């Protein structure tokens, strides 16, 4: 019996080590370029069939972070030349270095953000070739970009300002509860409105303001709404976001083999959360949300059965108007 238990323990230990090794390799060897069709009411004809890429949760500064995969993704997107790239927040991971968040918040001196500046500069270097290659690139900020891992953490106001400035300097447009009209060659005179891009701020930072972000968008105008945290989606008014995009969940990061819908998130939350993909029965009528799995990590630098995702959205004109929620 002792020999059996010993062999069993050795086998289990071996399986655990293999699982950990695979968890380290999977996010560095595999990238899921996931194609989806995204229908938008009243989509202008010049956007019909065009592709937009969505990525998120880069998390630069996490130990053993995934910046090599970020480089591969950026190079691939430059080859493919989508009509736009959207980055749904969490560019950095832990911006305070050796200081506690309380200390950094109290002193508010730039030198206290040395760790943050290093992470921000790394992010800018990784991402700047997207706008330089001619791809319009847009972003919103996530909770880690404010130094927040949880809503109860101390918010660092200086860090997002530094990050926005660095991203703007390399040509990435950061949307903070605002909307812009996306321009494209060949706009048809039959189209009443351009395609709007609406960017909503960080929920953990108490900066997600959907009403403010959507205020300048005409009621019937086509729009893509994107945010970091999917929970923001629930507060968007009915019919205002027929296509919404988010991230934040990392897809659960560790998911059961052969059961991709099951992760630690679904277990802990009694199966009341969908960690990625299209989210059904959530939010107001007429709105639809897609959640991206992201690229990086939180807490531990592994992914199991949950490879990094780049969502490739092919835009199609829906038959319903914004003011008519689908059945």
PDB file of N, CA and C in Angstrom, residues 56-109:
ATOM      1  N   UNK A  56      -6.174  43.325 -25.717  1.00  0.00           N
ATOM      2  CA  UNK A  56      -6.330  43.898 -24.380  1.00  0.00           C
ATOM      3  C   UNK A  56      -5.407  43.206 -23.391  1.00  0.00           C
ATOM      4  N   UNK A  57      -5.353  43.772 -22.176  1.00  0.00           N
ATOM      5  CA  UNK A  57      -4.684  43.150 -21.033  1.00  0.00           C
ATOM      6  C   UNK A  57      -3.250  42.749 -21.351  1.00  0.00           C
ATOM      7  N   UNK A  58      -2.474  43.723 -21.773  1.00  0.00           N
ATOM      8  CA  UNK A  58      -1.067  43.471 -22.090  1.00  0.00           C
ATOM      9  C   UNK A  58      -0.274  43.231 -20.812  1.00  0.00           C
ATOM     10  N   UNK A  59      -0.555  43.992 -19.756  1.00  0.00           N
ATOM     11  CA  UNK A  59      -0.019  43.769 -18.405  1.00  0.00           C
ATOM     12  C   UNK A  59       1.502  43.800 -18.345  1.00  0.00           C
ATOM     13  N   UNK A  60       2.124  44.765 -19.018  1.00  0.00           N
ATOM     14  CA  UNK A  60       3.569  44.901 -18.950  1.00  0.00           C
ATOM     15  C   UNK A  60       3.978  45.270 -17.517  1.00  0.00           C
ATOM     16  N   UNK A  61       4.971  44.573 -16.989  1.00  0.00           N
ATOM     17  CA  UNK A  61       5.403  44.775 -15.612  1.00  0.00           C
ATOM     18  C   UNK A  61       5.070  43.603 -14.716  1.00  0.00           C
ATOM     19  N   UNK A  62       4.184  42.726 -15.159  1.00  0.00           N
ATOM     20  CA  UNK A  62       3.931  41.470 -14.460  1.00  0.00           C
ATOM     21  C   UNK A  62       5.173  40.599 -14.585  1.00  0.00           C
ATOM     22  N   UNK A  63       5.560  39.892 -13.544  1.00  0.00           N
ATOM     23  CA  UNK A  63       6.745  39.039 -13.634  1.00  0.00           C
ATOM     24  C   UNK A  63       6.524  37.954 -14.708  1.00  0.00           C
ATOM     25  N   UNK A  64       7.561  37.757 -15.529  1.00  0.00           N
ATOM     26  CA  UNK A  64       7.478  36.885 -16.708  1.00  0.00           C
ATOM     27  C   UNK A  64       6.329  37.305 -17.627  1.00  0.00           C
ATOM     28  N   UNK A  65       6.198  38.618 -17.816  1.00  0.00           N
ATOM     29  CA  UNK A  65       5.094  39.094 -18.665  1.00  0.00           C
ATOM     30  C   UNK A  65       5.269  38.609 -20.103  1.00  0.00           C
ATOM     31  N   UNK A  66       4.260  38.887 -20.913  1.00  0.00           N
ATOM     32  CA  UNK A  66       4.147  38.237 -22.221  1.00  0.00           C
ATOM     33  C   UNK A  66       4.497  39.177 -23.369  1.00  0.00           C
ATOM     34  N   UNK A  67       5.543  39.999 -23.188  1.00  0.00           N
ATOM     35  CA  UNK A  67       5.827  41.014 -24.199  1.00  0.00           C
ATOM     36  C   UNK A  67       6.300  40.425 -25.524  1.00  0.00           C
ATOM     37  N   UNK A  68       6.924  39.243 -25.520  1.00  0.00           N
ATOM     38  CA  UNK A  68       7.320  38.625 -26.789  1.00  0.00           C
ATOM     39  C   UNK A  68       6.092  38.293 -27.635  1.00  0.00           C
ATOM     40  N   UNK A  69       5.034  37.844 -26.978  1.00  0.00           N
ATOM     41  CA  UNK A  69       3.783  37.574 -27.693  1.00  0.00           C
ATOM     42  C   UNK A  69       3.164  38.864 -28.206  1.00  0.00           C
ATOM     43  N   UNK A  70       3.267  39.940 -27.421  1.00  0.00           N
ATOM     44  CA  UNK A  70       2.767  41.239 -27.873  1.00  0.00           C
ATOM     45  C   UNK A  70       3.484  41.655 -29.157  1.00  0.00           C
ATOM     46  N   UNK A  71       4.792  41.475 -29.205  1.00  0.00           N
ATOM     47  CA  UNK A  71       5.562  41.831 -30.413  1.00  0.00           C
ATOM     48  C   UNK A  71       5.079  41.026 -31.616  1.00  0.00           C
ATOM     49  N   UNK A  72       4.862  39.735 -31.418  1.00  0.00           N
ATOM     50  CA  UNK A  72       4.388  38.891 -32.518  1.00  0.00           C
ATOM     51  C   UNK A  72       3.025  39.357 -33.015  1.00  0.00           C
ATOM     52  N   UNK A  73       2.150  39.705 -32.090  1.00  0.00           N
ATOM     53  CA  UNK A  73       0.814  40.159 -32.460  1.00  0.00           C
ATOM     54  C   UNK A  73       0.885  41.471 -33.230  1.00  0.00           C
ATOM     55  N   UNK A  74       1.683  42.403 -32.745  1.00  0.00           N
ATOM     56  CA  UNK A  74       1.825  43.692 -33.425  1.00  0.00           C
ATOM     57  C   UNK A  74       2.353  43.490 -34.839  1.00  0.00           C
ATOM     58  N   UNK A  75       3.358  42.658 -35.000  1.00  0.00           N
ATOM     59  CA  UNK A  75       3.920  42.397 -36.338  1.00  0.00           C
ATOM     60  C   UNK A  75       2.886  41.746 -37.254  1.00  0.00           C
ATOM     61  N   UNK A  76       2.097  40.832 -36.711  1.00  0.00           N
ATOM     62  CA  UNK A  76       1.059  40.175 -37.508  1.00  0.00           C
ATOM     63  C   UNK A  76      -0.009  41.167 -37.960  1.00  0.00           C
ATOM     64  N   UNK A  77      -0.413  42.054 -37.067  1.00  0.00           N
ATOM     65  CA  UNK A  77      -1.428  43.040 -37.427  1.00  0.00           C
ATOM     66  C   UNK A  77      -0.904  44.017 -38.470  1.00  0.00           C
ATOM     67  N   UNK A  78       0.371  44.365 -38.384  1.00  0.00           N
ATOM     68  CA  UNK A  78       0.956  45.249 -39.395  1.00  0.00           C
ATOM     69  C   UNK A  78       0.924  44.573 -40.759  1.00  0.00           C
ATOM     70  N   UNK A  79       1.140  43.274 -40.792  1.00  0.00           N
ATOM     71  CA  UNK A  79       1.040  42.527 -42.059  1.00  0.00           C
ATOM     72  C   UNK A  79      -0.394  42.536 -42.584  1.00  0.00           C
ATOM     73  N   UNK A  80      -1.358  42.359 -41.694  1.00  0.00           N
ATOM     74  CA  UNK A  80      -2.752  42.237 -42.120  1.00  0.00           C
ATOM     75  C   UNK A  80      -3.411  43.578 -42.413  1.00  0.00           C
ATOM     76  N   UNK A  81      -2.918  44.653 -41.796  1.00  0.00           N
ATOM     77  CA  UNK A  81      -3.444  45.999 -42.018  1.00  0.00           C
ATOM     78  C   UNK A  81      -4.961  46.082 -41.839  1.00  0.00           C
ATOM     79  N   UNK A  82      -5.465  45.826 -40.624  1.00  0.00           N
ATOM     80  CA  UNK A  82      -6.894  46.041 -40.389  1.00  0.00           C
ATOM     81  C   UNK A  82      -7.233  47.520 -40.498  1.00  0.00           C
ATOM     82  N   UNK A  83      -8.517  47.813 -40.612  1.00  0.00           N
ATOM     83  CA  UNK A  83      -8.954  49.205 -40.738  1.00  0.00           C
ATOM     84  C   UNK A  83      -8.703  49.990 -39.465  1.00  0.00           C
ATOM     85  N   UNK A  84      -8.636  49.308 -38.323  1.00  0.00           N
ATOM     86  CA  UNK A  84      -8.330  49.963 -37.044  1.00  0.00           C
ATOM     87  C   UNK A  84      -7.952  48.891 -36.035  1.00  0.00           C
ATOM     88  N   UNK A  85      -7.230  49.309 -35.006  1.00  0.00           N
ATOM     89  CA  UNK A  85      -6.918  48.443 -33.868  1.00  0.00           C
ATOM     90  C   UNK A  85      -7.456  49.107 -32.612  1.00  0.00           C
ATOM     91  N   UNK A  86      -8.172  48.328 -31.805  1.00  0.00           N
ATOM     92  CA  UNK A  86      -8.688  48.798 -30.526  1.00  0.00           C
ATOM     93  C   UNK A  86      -7.963  48.059 -29.407  1.00  0.00           C
ATOM     94  N   UNK A  87      -7.530  48.790 -28.384  1.00  0.00           N
ATOM     95  CA  UNK A  87      -6.832  48.191 -27.245  1.00  0.00           C
ATOM     96  C   UNK A  87      -7.647  48.504 -25.996  1.00  0.00           C
ATOM     97  N   UNK A  88      -8.182  47.457 -25.366  1.00  0.00           N
ATOM     98  CA  UNK A  88      -9.167  47.647 -24.301  1.00  0.00           C
ATOM     99  C   UNK A  88      -8.548  47.617 -22.900  1.00  0.00           C
ATOM    100  N   UNK A  89      -7.466  48.368 -22.706  1.00  0.00           N
ATOM    101  CA  UNK A  89      -6.976  48.649 -21.366  1.00  0.00           C
ATOM    102  C   UNK A  89      -6.058  47.631 -20.722  1.00  0.00           C
ATOM    103  N   UNK A  90      -5.587  47.985 -19.523  1.00  0.00           N
ATOM    104  CA  UNK A  90      -4.580  47.263 -18.752  1.00  0.00           C
ATOM    105  C   UNK A  90      -3.286  47.109 -19.545  1.00  0.00           C
ATOM    106  N   UNK A  91      -2.686  48.234 -19.846  1.00  0.00           N
ATOM    107  CA  UNK A  91      -1.390  48.250 -20.532  1.00  0.00           C
ATOM    108  C   UNK A  91      -0.276  47.833 -19.583  1.00  0.00           C
ATOM    109  N   UNK A  92      -0.359  48.258 -18.316  1.00  0.00           N
ATOM    110  CA  UNK A  92       0.690  47.981 -17.346  1.00  0.00           C
ATOM    111  C   UNK A  92       0.107  47.150 -16.207  1.00  0.00           C
ATOM    112  N   UNK A  93       1.001  46.715 -15.288  1.00  0.00           N
ATOM    113  CA  UNK A  93       0.533  45.800 -14.238  1.00  0.00           C
ATOM    114  C   UNK A  93       0.600  46.408 -12.842  1.00  0.00           C
ATOM    115  N   UNK A  94       1.803  46.692 -12.349  1.00  0.00           N
ATOM    116  CA  UNK A  94       1.966  47.204 -10.992  1.00  0.00           C
ATOM    117  C   UNK A  94       2.899  48.396 -11.022  1.00  0.00           C
ATOM    118  N   UNK A  95       2.359  49.616 -10.975  1.00  0.00           N
ATOM    119  CA  UNK A  95       3.171  50.799 -11.267  1.00  0.00           C
ATOM    120  C   UNK A  95       3.952  51.408 -10.112  1.00  0.00           C
ATOM    121  N   UNK A  96       3.874  50.874  -8.882  1.00  0.00           N
ATOM    122  CA  UNK A  96       4.463  51.597  -7.761  1.00  0.00           C
ATOM    123  C   UNK A  96       5.857  51.120  -7.369  1.00  0.00           C
ATOM    124  N   UNK A  97       6.327  50.023  -7.954  1.00  0.00           N
ATOM    125  CA  UNK A  97       7.674  49.556  -7.613  1.00  0.00           C
ATOM    126  C   UNK A  97       7.762  49.159  -6.157  1.00  0.00           C
ATOM    127  N   UNK A  98       8.823  49.624  -5.472  1.00  0.00           N
ATOM    128  CA  UNK A  98       9.036  49.243  -4.083  1.00  0.00           C
ATOM    129  C   UNK A  98       8.141  50.025  -3.118  1.00  0.00           C
ATOM    130  N   UNK A  99       7.604  51.134  -3.547  1.00  0.00           N
ATOM    131  CA  UNK A  99       6.723  51.919  -2.681  1.00  0.00           C
ATOM    132  C   UNK A  99       5.337  51.275  -2.588  1.00  0.00           C
ATOM    133  N   UNK A 100       4.699  51.476  -1.451  1.00  0.00           N
ATOM    134  CA  UNK A 100       3.304  51.075  -1.357  1.00  0.00           C
ATOM    135  C   UNK A 100       2.459  52.089  -2.126  1.00  0.00           C
ATOM    136  N   UNK A 101       1.261  51.699  -2.463  1.00  0.00           N
ATOM    137  CA  UNK A 101       0.381  52.614  -3.176  1.00  0.00           C
ATOM    138  C   UNK A 101       0.058  53.841  -2.329  1.00  0.00           C
ATOM    139  N   UNK A 102      -0.076  53.626  -1.033  1.00  0.00           N
ATOM    140  CA  UNK A 102      -0.360  54.760  -0.154  1.00  0.00           C
ATOM    141  C   UNK A 102       0.781  55.774  -0.174  1.00  0.00           C
ATOM    142  N   UNK A 103       2.024  55.282  -0.146  1.00  0.00           N
ATOM    143  CA  UNK A 103       3.179  56.176  -0.180  1.00  0.00           C
ATOM    144  C   UNK A 103       3.252  56.928  -1.504  1.00  0.00           C
ATOM    145  N   UNK A 104       3.031  56.214  -2.597  1.00  0.00           N
ATOM    146  CA  UNK A 104       3.099  56.856  -3.912  1.00  0.00           C
ATOM    147  C   UNK A 104       2.000  57.894  -4.070  1.00  0.00           C
ATOM    148  N   UNK A 105       0.812  57.598  -3.559  1.00  0.00           N
ATOM    149  CA  UNK A 105      -0.294  58.529  -3.674  1.00  0.00           C
ATOM    150  C   UNK A 105      -0.040  59.796  -2.854  1.00  0.00           C
ATOM    151  N   UNK A 106       0.554  59.642  -1.670  1.00  0.00           N
ATOM    152  CA  UNK A 106       0.798  60.790  -0.808  1.00  0.00           C
ATOM    153  C   UNK A 106       1.857  61.727  -1.382  1.00  0.00           C
ATOM    154  N   UNK A 107       2.941  61.161  -1.929  1.00  0.00           N
ATOM    155  CA  UNK A 107       4.053  62.007  -2.351  1.00  0.00           C
ATOM    156  C   UNK A 107       3.823  62.627  -3.716  1.00  0.00           C
ATOM    157  N   UNK A 108       3.221  61.876  -4.638  1.00  0.00           N
ATOM    158  CA  UNK A 108       2.833  62.395  -5.940  1.00  0.00           C
ATOM    159  C   UNK A 108       3.967  63.113  -6.666  1.00  0.00           C
ATOM    160  N   UNK A 109       5.174  62.576  -6.560  1.00  0.00           N
ATOM    161  CA  UNK A 109       6.307  63.120  -7.298  1.00  0.00           C
ATOM    162  C   UNK A 109       6.651  62.164  -8.425  1.00  0.00           C
TER     163      UNK A 109
END
